[in-house]
Every structure is written in structure tokens, then in C-alpha cells.
């Protein structure tokens, strides 16, 4: 593919991504992968170049662009090399003309920008490194670091290692054999905040695909009882295969939405720890999913806050006296973090908040991690202790 053809491909893909964001369709990565799966003529260098162009545009515009051409046209005004690719050549984009609509680059939608501290905006849209977690059920971080000298240990984690440059971990024997999992350092710190250990009963109440569940299994050395629950059948169905690969012993429980309390009744008063990694805006993971800021709307945020409250309240009867709920959201919006914890403590007399870890910065009765300060995705984390 010529450079101009790569740009035209990026324009076509970005138009599909804009439409999907507007209509709550497939994610950008899914759209890009599907497109290339039917166009075998594009080589690896072509795919990489097109992907970089698409994500350059996604990261550059906080507001949903009018069109891909209007977005790339504005970027071309800032970059003479990009402007030159609008040359009208075969398979390339038509030349830009005066009077065409041009979108204005911004980091965040205006409404979302007001909810996240401005100092965090740029960091949330930087490229993320590849963070891995050594699976203690099968290996150690030291063994993996010896295997991959280009990796570095992640500070404040027991099992984390980081690749700054691109690395195809899923093609390695170590990944295939379950010795390593892809997991952001912040997620690893959340697992550590649970304090899960041998012999405990631990519930991962919003387990999803089970990334943190597998971290809990590793910390517990497969000795104790670990229950992964969720209402999302599609995501939860991924966990058994992942657990088998990791050598993790996990009970998987699909919950019936609206009847979760009844489904969980048999666990009442049994859990040493309940992890509530609640559904959230994902505003702390924009560096991995930058088009998410095109999808999030104020009404959607309102619904998520209500869901978080609901799931926190579901966790309460599961915890034994003196046990804990670890509440986490991958968000830097106070309504989802510190505000949610304040409301929980007001509803539940006798519960107290203690610091989940020393890293990050205080935020109400919890802690905040962020790309700008901690090199992690953005998280709010709190540890809530049941009265004895």
C-alpha cells in the first residue's frame, strides 16, 4: 500500500468507528481487526501504519468528529507530511479544499473534562505500556525476567513486569502455558489490596472475564474458596478456559439480573473479602480505549452510578464480621469513587474505611492511581471494613 492508500484506509476505518461510537456498535479494535481479516493484501507494515493513523485521530479529538475526513483534514493542517498525502492518487484521498469542515482537536468532551482533574487529561491519552503479571501458581517474576531481559519489574507489585516497547506475549509459550497474564499494574495493586491469602473465602462479585479473579487465585495458592460471579454471561463464560490455562481453582456463578441477592444467599456471612470491581465509565482506561470518551454520555454515567450503589449493597450481607469489601472503579470521576464510598458509609452504620494501600494519592476515604502520577491506568480504590 502507498502512504496515500494507507491514509485513505484509515479514513474509511475511522468513519466506521465514528458510526459505531454514535450507535453503540463494535469497539475500534474489533472494527479494525475485522476490516483487515478480509483484506489479505495489506501487509504487517501496512496494518501497523493504518492503525497508528486511526488511533492518532481518535486520541486527537475528544468530541466525536463530524467525519473522518474532517478529522484528518484538521490534522493535515498541522502536519505538512499528512497534508501531502491528500493527493488524489489512485487509492488515495482526494485533495483537501478550502471551505471543508474541520474538527477542532481537544483532549476530552467538555462535560467530561469538567469531571476529571485537568492535570490528568494528557496522561489518560498517552500510549500505555504492556503490563504483565507472573502467575505464582506456575512460575515467579524472577524466572520471567530472566527469560525476557527487555522487561522490567513494576514497582509496588509482587508479580508485575512491564514492556515499554511492543511485545506479542500471546505468541509465547509462557502465555500459552498460563505462566503469565496481561494485567495493568493498577489492577494488580487492587488484587493486593484484597489481602487474599490461603484458606480465605473470597468473592469477586463483578468478575467479568476474570482477570482479577485469577490474580486472587494466585495469591491464595488455590487454598480456600474463590467465587467469581457476574450477570454478564458472555464475559463470565471466558473464565473457565482462562482458569484452566492458569491452573486456578475458581467457582463460577452466573447471576440472574434483578435476582442477585437470592442467587448469592448461600454465601451470606461467609466472605473474608468481597471484591467489587464495579461497572464504571472506564474514564481511567482511556489510554487503552480512547474512543470510549466518544461513547460515554451523562445519562449513561447516571445509570452506572446507580449500578455501583446496587452492587455495593449486594456485597454487604456476604461479608463476615470484621471482613471487608474492596471497592474499585477504573475511573477518575469523583461520583464513581470517593462520592460513592461516602454514600455507602452513610447507608451502612458501623462500616469503616481504611486505606487499601500506600500508593497513589488520597481521594476521600480511598486512594486514586493515575497514568500521570503512578504509571498505571486510572483507578479509585477503597477498603471498607464490616463491623465485628
CSV table of C-alpha atoms in Angstrom, one decimal, residues 135-285:
chain,number,residue,atom,x,y,z
A,135,UNK,CA,1.2,-16.4,37.8
A,136,UNK,CA,2.6,-17.7,41.1
A,137,UNK,CA,0.7,-20.9,40.6
A,138,UNK,CA,3.2,-21.8,37.8
A,139,UNK,CA,6.2,-19.5,38.0
A,140,UNK,CA,7.8,-16.4,39.5
A,141,UNK,CA,8.5,-12.9,38.3
A,142,UNK,CA,12.2,-13.6,38.6
A,143,UNK,CA,12.0,-16.5,36.2
A,144,UNK,CA,10.1,-14.5,33.6
A,145,UNK,CA,12.5,-11.5,33.9
A,146,UNK,CA,15.4,-13.9,33.2
A,147,UNK,CA,13.5,-15.1,30.1
A,148,UNK,CA,12.6,-11.6,28.9
A,149,UNK,CA,15.5,-9.3,29.8
A,150,UNK,CA,13.8,-6.4,28.0
A,151,UNK,CA,11.1,-6.4,30.6
A,152,UNK,CA,11.4,-4.5,33.9
A,153,UNK,CA,9.8,-5.3,37.3
A,154,UNK,CA,6.9,-3.0,38.2
A,155,UNK,CA,7.4,-1.0,41.4
A,156,UNK,CA,4.9,-1.7,44.2
A,157,UNK,CA,3.8,-5.0,42.8
A,158,UNK,CA,4.9,-8.5,43.7
A,159,UNK,CA,4.4,-10.1,40.4
A,160,UNK,CA,4.3,-7.3,37.8
A,161,UNK,CA,6.6,-6.8,34.8
A,162,UNK,CA,6.5,-4.2,32.1
A,163,UNK,CA,7.4,-3.9,28.4
A,164,UNK,CA,7.6,-0.4,27.2
A,165,UNK,CA,8.0,-1.5,23.5
A,166,UNK,CA,5.6,-3.7,21.6
A,167,UNK,CA,5.7,-7.3,22.6
A,168,UNK,CA,3.5,-10.2,21.3
A,169,UNK,CA,3.1,-12.0,24.6
A,170,UNK,CA,0.2,-14.1,23.4
A,171,UNK,CA,2.5,-15.9,20.9
A,172,UNK,CA,4.9,-17.1,23.7
A,173,UNK,CA,4.9,-20.5,25.4
A,174,UNK,CA,4.8,-18.7,28.8
A,175,UNK,CA,1.5,-17.2,28.0
A,176,UNK,CA,0.1,-20.3,26.3
A,177,UNK,CA,1.1,-22.4,29.4
A,178,UNK,CA,-0.5,-20.0,31.8
A,179,UNK,CA,2.6,-18.6,33.4
A,180,UNK,CA,1.7,-15.0,32.7
A,181,UNK,CA,-1.4,-12.8,32.3
A,182,UNK,CA,-1.8,-9.4,30.8
A,183,UNK,CA,-2.8,-7.1,33.6
A,184,UNK,CA,-2.2,-3.4,34.3
A,185,UNK,CA,-0.2,-2.6,37.4
A,186,UNK,CA,-3.1,-0.8,38.9
A,187,UNK,CA,-5.3,-3.9,38.6
A,188,UNK,CA,-2.5,-5.9,40.3
A,189,UNK,CA,-2.5,-3.4,43.2
A,190,UNK,CA,-6.3,-3.8,43.6
A,191,UNK,CA,-5.9,-7.5,43.9
A,192,UNK,CA,-3.1,-6.9,46.5
A,193,UNK,CA,-5.5,-4.6,48.4
A,194,UNK,CA,-7.8,-7.5,48.9
A,195,UNK,CA,-5.2,-9.2,51.2
A,196,UNK,CA,-6.5,-12.6,49.9
A,197,UNK,CA,-4.4,-15.5,51.3
A,198,UNK,CA,-4.5,-19.2,51.9
A,199,UNK,CA,-7.7,-20.5,53.5
A,200,UNK,CA,-9.9,-17.5,52.9
A,201,UNK,CA,-13.3,-17.3,51.3
A,202,UNK,CA,-13.2,-14.6,48.6
A,203,UNK,CA,-15.9,-13.4,46.3
A,204,UNK,CA,-15.2,-11.5,43.1
A,205,UNK,CA,-18.7,-10.0,42.7
A,206,UNK,CA,-18.2,-8.3,39.3
A,207,UNK,CA,-15.7,-10.8,37.9
A,208,UNK,CA,-16.3,-10.2,34.1
A,209,UNK,CA,-13.6,-12.1,32.2
A,210,UNK,CA,-11.8,-12.9,35.4
A,211,UNK,CA,-8.5,-11.0,35.2
A,212,UNK,CA,-8.6,-10.1,38.9
A,213,UNK,CA,-10.1,-13.4,39.8
A,214,UNK,CA,-7.0,-15.2,38.5
A,215,UNK,CA,-4.8,-12.8,40.5
A,216,UNK,CA,-6.8,-13.7,43.6
A,217,UNK,CA,-6.3,-17.4,42.9
A,218,UNK,CA,-2.6,-16.9,42.6
A,219,UNK,CA,-2.4,-15.0,45.9
A,220,UNK,CA,-4.5,-17.7,47.6
A,221,UNK,CA,-2.3,-20.5,46.2
A,222,UNK,CA,-5.5,-22.4,45.3
A,223,UNK,CA,-6.2,-23.0,49.0
A,224,UNK,CA,-9.5,-21.6,50.2
A,225,UNK,CA,-12.7,-20.8,48.3
A,226,UNK,CA,-12.8,-18.4,45.5
A,227,UNK,CA,-16.2,-17.5,43.8
A,228,UNK,CA,-16.4,-15.4,40.6
A,229,UNK,CA,-19.9,-14.0,40.0
A,230,UNK,CA,-21.4,-11.8,37.4
A,231,UNK,CA,-24.6,-11.1,35.5
A,232,UNK,CA,-22.7,-10.9,32.1
A,233,UNK,CA,-22.9,-14.4,30.7
A,234,UNK,CA,-20.7,-13.6,27.7
A,235,UNK,CA,-17.8,-12.2,29.7
A,236,UNK,CA,-18.1,-14.8,32.5
A,237,UNK,CA,-18.1,-17.6,30.0
A,238,UNK,CA,-14.4,-16.8,29.2
A,239,UNK,CA,-13.3,-17.5,32.8
A,240,UNK,CA,-13.3,-21.4,32.9
A,241,UNK,CA,-10.9,-21.7,30.0
A,242,UNK,CA,-8.7,-18.9,31.4
A,243,UNK,CA,-8.7,-20.5,34.8
A,244,UNK,CA,-7.8,-23.9,33.3
A,245,UNK,CA,-4.8,-22.4,31.5
A,246,UNK,CA,-3.7,-20.6,34.7
A,247,UNK,CA,-4.2,-23.7,36.9
A,248,UNK,CA,-6.6,-21.7,39.0
A,249,UNK,CA,-9.4,-23.2,41.1
A,250,UNK,CA,-12.5,-21.0,40.8
A,251,UNK,CA,-16.2,-21.4,41.4
A,252,UNK,CA,-18.1,-19.6,38.6
A,253,UNK,CA,-21.6,-18.3,39.4
A,254,UNK,CA,-23.8,-16.6,36.8
A,255,UNK,CA,-26.2,-14.3,38.5
A,256,UNK,CA,-29.7,-13.5,37.3
A,257,UNK,CA,-30.0,-9.8,36.9
A,258,UNK,CA,-32.6,-8.5,39.3
A,259,UNK,CA,-32.4,-11.6,41.5
A,260,UNK,CA,-28.7,-11.4,42.5
A,261,UNK,CA,-29.5,-11.3,46.2
A,262,UNK,CA,-31.4,-14.6,46.0
A,263,UNK,CA,-28.6,-16.1,43.9
A,264,UNK,CA,-26.0,-15.1,46.5
A,265,UNK,CA,-28.0,-16.0,49.6
A,266,UNK,CA,-26.0,-19.2,50.3
A,267,UNK,CA,-22.8,-17.1,50.7
A,268,UNK,CA,-24.3,-14.8,53.5
A,269,UNK,CA,-21.8,-14.0,56.2
A,270,UNK,CA,-19.1,-16.3,54.7
A,271,UNK,CA,-16.7,-14.0,52.8
A,272,UNK,CA,-13.5,-12.7,54.3
A,273,UNK,CA,-13.3,-10.3,51.3
A,274,UNK,CA,-15.6,-9.3,48.6
A,275,UNK,CA,-14.1,-7.5,45.6
A,276,UNK,CA,-16.5,-5.1,43.9
A,277,UNK,CA,-14.7,-4.1,40.7
A,278,UNK,CA,-17.8,-2.3,39.7
A,279,UNK,CA,-19.1,-1.4,36.2
A,280,UNK,CA,-18.0,2.1,35.5
A,281,UNK,CA,-17.3,4.8,33.0
A,282,UNK,CA,-13.9,3.5,32.1
A,283,UNK,CA,-12.6,7.0,32.2
A,284,UNK,CA,-9.4,5.8,33.8
A,285,UNK,CA,-8.6,3.5,30.9
